[in-house]
Amino acid sequence: MTEFAAEIEKLAEHLLDLFCENLGLEKGYLKKAFYGSRGPTFGTKVSNYPPCPQPELIKGLRAHTDAGGIILLFQDDKVGGLQLLKDGKWIDVPPMCHSIVINLGDQLEVITNGKYKSVEHRVNVQTVGTRMSIASFYNPGSNALIYPAPELVEKMKEENAPIQYPRFVFEDYMKLYPELKFVAKEPRFEAMKAMEPHFQSQLLDFERELRIKSTISK
């Protein structure tokens, strides 16, 4: 399992660099944005969804977006149930052998200033077969300062598109997330925006700490 996790973490970081290339950001920007002073966090969760003869009476996993960064999912290659919301319609993500489903979380939406969106998804239980999945989460460090990438903000200004997203510390977002996980993500962003003035000094302290660490590393 340790070797599996190490390889998946490498893949997540490679994907972040590909995202940087696609967005026109400096290579490594997203990884640095996730770093904080303690480094990004990585974890893996195994889920089991047993069959139900009356699936309409139970919800496997309610609709939500993930709080973190990038999620790599090995889903069951025989039993379906995963759906994502696209253009107001729920679309099945069919089981596929030897494949990984890539999902984006709220933090990437903020950092890319909405260029990439976190994906609302859910899992429906099935009448036949037990669904198994292994989800690996590559998230920002707890004290990472999350905000829209300045380069993308400038591009959007040229397009007369406003800055939509707040500036916050990841651990503060995670304190808010559990209560609002199964509602639309926009209220979470608005709540963080409303809280921004209250921890402005904390944000400045984190920025100062990161600048010092960056200077030392050079």
C-alpha positions as a LaTeX table, in Angstrom:
\begin{tabular}{lrrr}
\hline
Residue & $x$ (\AA) & $y$ (\AA) & $z$ (\AA) \\
\hline
Met1 & 0.00 & 0.00 & 0.00 \\
Thr2 & 2.90 & 2.36 & 0.73 \\
Glu3 & 4.32 & 1.84 & $-2.76$ \\
Phe4 & 0.85 & 2.33 & $-4.29$ \\
Ala5 & 0.38 & 5.62 & $-2.42$ \\
Ala6 & 3.82 & 6.89 & $-3.45$ \\
Glu7 & 3.13 & 6.22 & $-7.14$ \\
Ile8 & $-0.32$ & 7.81 & $-7.01$ \\
Glu9 & 1.15 & 10.88 & $-5.31$ \\
Lys10 & 3.72 & 11.19 & $-8.12$ \\
Leu11 & 0.92 & 10.92 & $-10.67$ \\
Ala12 & $-1.06$ & 13.66 & $-8.91$ \\
Glu13 & 1.95 & 15.99 & $-9.02$ \\
His14 & 2.54 & 15.19 & $-12.69$ \\
Leu15 & $-1.10$ & 16.05 & $-13.42$ \\
Leu16 & $-0.71$ & 19.36 & $-11.58$ \\
Asp17 & 2.22 & 20.22 & $-13.84$ \\
Leu18 & 0.12 & 19.36 & $-16.90$ \\
Phe19 & $-2.60$ & 21.66 & $-15.56$ \\
Cys20 & 0.00 & 24.43 & $-15.20$ \\
Glu21 & 1.03 & 23.96 & $-18.82$ \\
Asn22 & $-2.59$ & 24.06 & $-19.95$ \\
Leu23 & $-3.29$ & 27.21 & $-17.92$ \\
Gly24 & $-0.12$ & 29.00 & $-18.99$ \\
Leu25 & 1.29 & 28.98 & $-15.45$ \\
Glu26 & 4.90 & 28.38 & $-14.49$ \\
Lys27 & 5.69 & 24.68 & $-14.06$ \\
Gly28 & 5.33 & 23.75 & $-10.40$ \\
Tyr29 & 3.03 & 26.69 & $-9.57$ \\
Leu30 & 0.12 & 24.54 & $-8.39$ \\
Lys31 & 2.32 & 22.31 & $-6.27$ \\
Lys32 & 3.82 & 25.42 & $-4.63$ \\
Ala33 & 0.33 & 26.80 & $-4.07$ \\
Phe34 & $-0.56$ & 23.59 & $-2.22$ \\
Tyr35 & 2.62 & 23.56 & $-0.18$ \\
Gly36 & 2.21 & 26.11 & 2.60 \\
Ser37 & 5.08 & 25.73 & 5.07 \\
Arg38 & 4.46 & 22.03 & 5.78 \\
Gly39 & 3.94 & 20.49 & 2.37 \\
Pro40 & 0.81 & 19.12 & 0.68 \\
Thr41 & $-1.20$ & 16.36 & 2.33 \\
Phe42 & $-2.03$ & 13.01 & 0.77 \\
Gly43 & $-4.43$ & 10.30 & 1.88 \\
Thr44 & $-6.30$ & 7.28 & 0.56 \\
Lys45 & $-9.81$ & 6.06 & 1.41 \\
Val46 & $-11.42$ & 2.70 & 0.57 \\
Ser47 & $-15.22$ & 2.70 & 0.21 \\
Asn48 & $-17.69$ & $-0.16$ & 0.10 \\
Tyr49 & $-21.28$ & 0.19 & $-1.16$ \\
Pro50 & $-23.30$ & $-3.04$ & $-0.61$ \\
Pro51 & $-26.30$ & $-3.78$ & $-2.85$ \\
Cys52 & $-29.80$ & $-2.72$ & $-1.85$ \\
Pro53 & $-33.03$ & $-4.30$ & $-3.18$ \\
Gln54 & $-34.75$ & $-0.89$ & $-3.02$ \\
Pro55 & $-32.06$ & 1.66 & $-3.97$ \\
Glu56 & $-34.60$ & 4.47 & $-4.22$ \\
Leu57 & $-34.93$ & 4.34 & $-0.42$ \\
Ile58 & $-31.26$ & 4.97 & 0.36 \\
Lys59 & $-28.46$ & 7.25 & $-0.81$ \\
Gly60 & $-25.01$ & 5.76 & $-1.26$ \\
Leu61 & $-23.16$ & 9.09 & $-1.23$ \\
Arg62 & $-25.06$ & 12.34 & $-1.52$ \\
Ala63 & $-24.18$ & 14.92 & $-4.17$ \\
His64 & $-21.22$ & 17.14 & $-3.26$ \\
Thr65 & $-17.96$ & 18.60 & $-4.47$ \\
Asp66 & $-14.70$ & 17.61 & $-2.79$ \\
Ala67 & $-13.03$ & 20.19 & $-0.58$ \\
Gly68 & $-9.43$ & 19.55 & $-1.55$ \\
Gly69 & $-7.24$ & 19.57 & $-4.62$ \\
Ile70 & $-7.07$ & 16.60 & $-6.96$ \\
Ile71 & $-8.68$ & 13.21 & $-6.43$ \\
Leu72 & $-7.60$ & 10.00 & $-8.19$ \\
Leu73 & $-10.23$ & 7.27 & $-8.06$ \\
Phe74 & $-9.94$ & 3.58 & $-8.81$ \\
Gln75 & $-13.56$ & 2.51 & $-9.07$ \\
Asp76 & $-15.07$ & $-0.95$ & $-9.28$ \\
Asp77 & $-14.67$ & $-2.38$ & $-12.79$ \\
Lys78 & $-18.00$ & $-4.21$ & $-12.66$ \\
Val79 & $-20.45$ & $-2.34$ & $-10.41$ \\
Gly80 & $-21.37$ & 1.21 & $-11.37$ \\
Gly81 & $-23.13$ & 3.95 & $-9.43$ \\
Leu82 & $-20.84$ & 6.98 & $-9.76$ \\
Gln83 & $-22.44$ & 9.97 & $-11.47$ \\
Leu84 & $-21.30$ & 13.53 & $-12.16$ \\
Leu85 & $-23.38$ & 16.61 & $-12.81$ \\
Lys86 & $-22.87$ & 18.24 & $-16.22$ \\
Asp87 & $-25.09$ & 20.96 & $-17.69$ \\
Gly88 & $-27.74$ & 20.22 & $-15.09$ \\
Lys89 & $-27.92$ & 16.49 & $-15.87$ \\
Trp90 & $-26.54$ & 13.51 & $-13.98$ \\
Ile91 & $-24.20$ & 11.46 & $-16.16$ \\
Asp92 & $-23.02$ & 7.94 & $-15.39$ \\
Val93 & $-19.29$ & 7.33 & $-15.02$ \\
Pro94 & $-19.21$ & 3.70 & $-16.17$ \\
Pro95 & $-16.89$ & 1.12 & $-14.63$ \\
Met96 & $-13.70$ & 0.78 & $-16.67$ \\
Cys97 & $-10.98$ & $-1.75$ & $-16.03$ \\
His98 & $-7.41$ & $-0.45$ & $-15.53$ \\
Ser99 & $-8.48$ & 3.21 & $-15.46$ \\
Ile100 & $-8.35$ & 6.11 & $-13.01$ \\
Val101 & $-11.09$ & 8.72 & $-12.69$ \\
Ile102 & $-9.62$ & 12.20 & $-12.09$ \\
Asn103 & $-11.75$ & 14.61 & $-10.09$ \\
Leu104 & $-11.00$ & 18.21 & $-9.15$ \\
Gly105 & $-11.79$ & 19.76 & $-5.78$ \\
Asp106 & $-12.75$ & 23.24 & $-4.57$ \\
Gln107 & $-9.16$ & 24.42 & $-4.01$ \\
Leu108 & $-8.24$ & 24.04 & $-7.68$ \\
Glu109 & $-11.34$ & 26.01 & $-8.64$ \\
Val110 & $-10.22$ & 28.87 & $-6.39$ \\
Ile111 & $-6.57$ & 28.84 & $-7.48$ \\
Thr112 & $-7.51$ & 28.78 & $-11.19$ \\
Asn113 & $-10.10$ & 31.53 & $-10.58$ \\
Gly114 & $-12.78$ & 29.29 & $-12.01$ \\
Lys115 & $-10.93$ & 28.14 & $-15.12$ \\
Tyr116 & $-11.19$ & 24.64 & $-13.69$ \\
Lys117 & $-14.32$ & 23.74 & $-11.75$ \\
Ser118 & $-14.74$ & 21.30 & $-8.89$ \\
Val119 & $-17.10$ & 18.56 & $-10.03$ \\
Glu120 & $-20.35$ & 17.77 & $-8.26$ \\
His121 & $-20.76$ & 14.01 & $-8.02$ \\
Arg122 & $-22.67$ & 11.30 & $-6.17$ \\
Val123 & $-22.82$ & 7.53 & $-5.81$ \\
Asn124 & $-26.09$ & 5.62 & $-6.19$ \\
Val125 & $-26.39$ & 2.17 & $-4.63$ \\
Gln126 & $-27.16$ & $-0.72$ & $-6.96$ \\
Thr127 & $-29.58$ & $-3.65$ & $-6.68$ \\
Val128 & $-26.90$ & $-6.22$ & $-7.54$ \\
Gly129 & $-23.24$ & $-6.34$ & $-6.62$ \\
Thr130 & $-21.08$ & $-4.60$ & $-4.03$ \\
Arg131 & $-19.28$ & $-1.53$ & $-5.31$ \\
Met132 & $-15.70$ & $-0.96$ & $-4.16$ \\
Ser133 & $-13.56$ & 2.13 & $-4.74$ \\
Ile134 & $-10.16$ & 3.50 & $-3.73$ \\
Ala135 & $-9.93$ & 7.29 & $-3.68$ \\
Ser136 & $-6.62$ & 9.11 & $-3.17$ \\
Phe137 & $-6.68$ & 12.79 & $-2.22$ \\
Tyr138 & $-3.82$ & 15.22 & $-2.95$ \\
Asn139 & $-4.68$ & 18.30 & $-0.92$ \\
Pro140 & $-3.02$ & 21.54 & 0.18 \\
Gly141 & $-1.08$ & 21.64 & 3.42 \\
Ser142 & $-3.18$ & 22.73 & 6.38 \\
Asn143 & $-1.66$ & 26.23 & 6.48 \\
Ala144 & $-1.43$ & 26.72 & 2.72 \\
Leu145 & $-2.68$ & 30.15 & 1.67 \\
Ile146 & $-5.25$ & 29.62 & $-1.09$ \\
Tyr147 & $-6.09$ & 32.39 & $-3.55$ \\
Pro148 & $-6.57$ & 32.88 & $-7.31$ \\
Ala149 & $-3.31$ & 32.78 & $-9.27$ \\
Pro150 & $-2.36$ & 36.43 & $-10.04$ \\
Glu151 & $-1.47$ & 35.57 & $-13.64$ \\
Leu152 & $-4.94$ & 34.15 & $-14.25$ \\
Val153 & $-6.55$ & 37.11 & $-12.49$ \\
Glu154 & $-4.74$ & 39.47 & $-14.87$ \\
Lys155 & $-5.90$ & 37.48 & $-17.88$ \\
Met156 & $-9.48$ & 37.60 & $-16.66$ \\
Lys157 & $-9.23$ & 41.35 & $-16.07$ \\
Glu158 & $-8.30$ & 41.72 & $-19.73$ \\
Glu159 & $-11.46$ & 39.76 & $-20.52$ \\
Asn160 & $-13.44$ & 42.01 & $-18.15$ \\
Ala161 & $-14.14$ & 39.03 & $-15.90$ \\
Pro162 & $-14.18$ & 39.83 & $-12.16$ \\
Ile163 & $-12.25$ & 38.00 & $-9.46$ \\
Gln164 & $-14.82$ & 35.62 & $-8.04$ \\
Tyr165 & $-13.00$ & 33.78 & $-5.31$ \\
Pro166 & $-11.85$ & 34.53 & $-1.75$ \\
Arg167 & $-8.45$ & 34.31 & $-0.14$ \\
Phe168 & $-8.14$ & 31.97 & 2.84 \\
Val169 & $-6.07$ & 29.40 & 4.70 \\
Phe170 & $-6.93$ & 25.82 & 3.77 \\
Glu171 & $-7.48$ & 24.62 & 7.34 \\
Asp172 & $-10.07$ & 27.38 & 7.84 \\
Tyr173 & $-11.95$ & 26.13 & 4.79 \\
Met174 & $-11.85$ & 22.60 & 6.19 \\
Lys175 & $-13.37$ & 23.79 & 9.47 \\
Leu176 & $-16.34$ & 25.14 & 7.51 \\
Tyr177 & $-16.67$ & 22.31 & 4.99 \\
Pro178 & $-18.28$ & 19.49 & 7.06 \\
Glu179 & $-21.38$ & 21.56 & 7.85 \\
Leu180 & $-21.83$ & 22.66 & 4.22 \\
Lys181 & $-20.52$ & 19.60 & 2.36 \\
Phe182 & $-23.84$ & 18.52 & 0.91 \\
Val183 & $-25.03$ & 21.92 & $-0.29$ \\
Ala184 & $-23.89$ & 23.96 & $-3.28$ \\
Lys185 & $-20.24$ & 25.05 & $-3.09$ \\
Glu186 & $-21.01$ & 28.74 & $-3.67$ \\
Pro187 & $-22.20$ & 29.35 & $-0.08$ \\
Arg188 & $-18.88$ & 27.93 & 1.15 \\
Phe189 & $-16.94$ & 30.38 & $-1.02$ \\
Glu190 & $-19.16$ & 33.26 & 0.09 \\
Ala191 & $-18.71$ & 32.31 & 3.75 \\
Met192 & $-14.92$ & 32.36 & 3.34 \\
Lys193 & $-15.14$ & 35.70 & 1.57 \\
Ala194 & $-17.15$ & 37.13 & 4.48 \\
Met195 & $-14.57$ & 35.81 & 6.96 \\
Glu196 & $-11.59$ & 37.22 & 5.06 \\
Pro197 & $-11.36$ & 40.54 & 6.97 \\
His198 & $-11.41$ & 38.68 & 10.31 \\
Phe199 & $-8.23$ & 36.74 & 9.62 \\
Gln200 & $-6.39$ & 39.27 & 7.47 \\
Ser201 & $-3.54$ & 39.44 & 9.99 \\
Gln202 & $-3.26$ & 35.64 & 9.92 \\
Leu203 & $-3.00$ & 35.73 & 6.12 \\
Leu204 & $-0.24$ & 38.32 & 6.31 \\
Asp205 & 1.64 & 36.20 & 8.86 \\
Phe206 & 1.46 & 33.16 & 6.60 \\
Glu207 & 2.66 & 35.18 & 3.61 \\
Arg208 & 5.58 & 36.50 & 5.64 \\
Glu209 & 6.47 & 32.99 & 6.81 \\
Leu210 & 6.38 & 31.64 & 3.27 \\
Arg211 & 8.58 & 34.48 & 1.96 \\
Ile212 & 11.16 & 33.76 & 4.68 \\
Lys213 & 11.19 & 30.04 & 3.88 \\
Ser214 & 11.49 & 30.80 & 0.16 \\
Thr215 & 14.46 & 33.10 & 0.80 \\
Ile216 & 16.18 & 30.49 & 2.98 \\
Ser217 & 15.67 & 27.74 & 0.39 \\
Lys218 & 17.38 & 29.87 & $-2.26$ \\
\hline
\end{tabular}
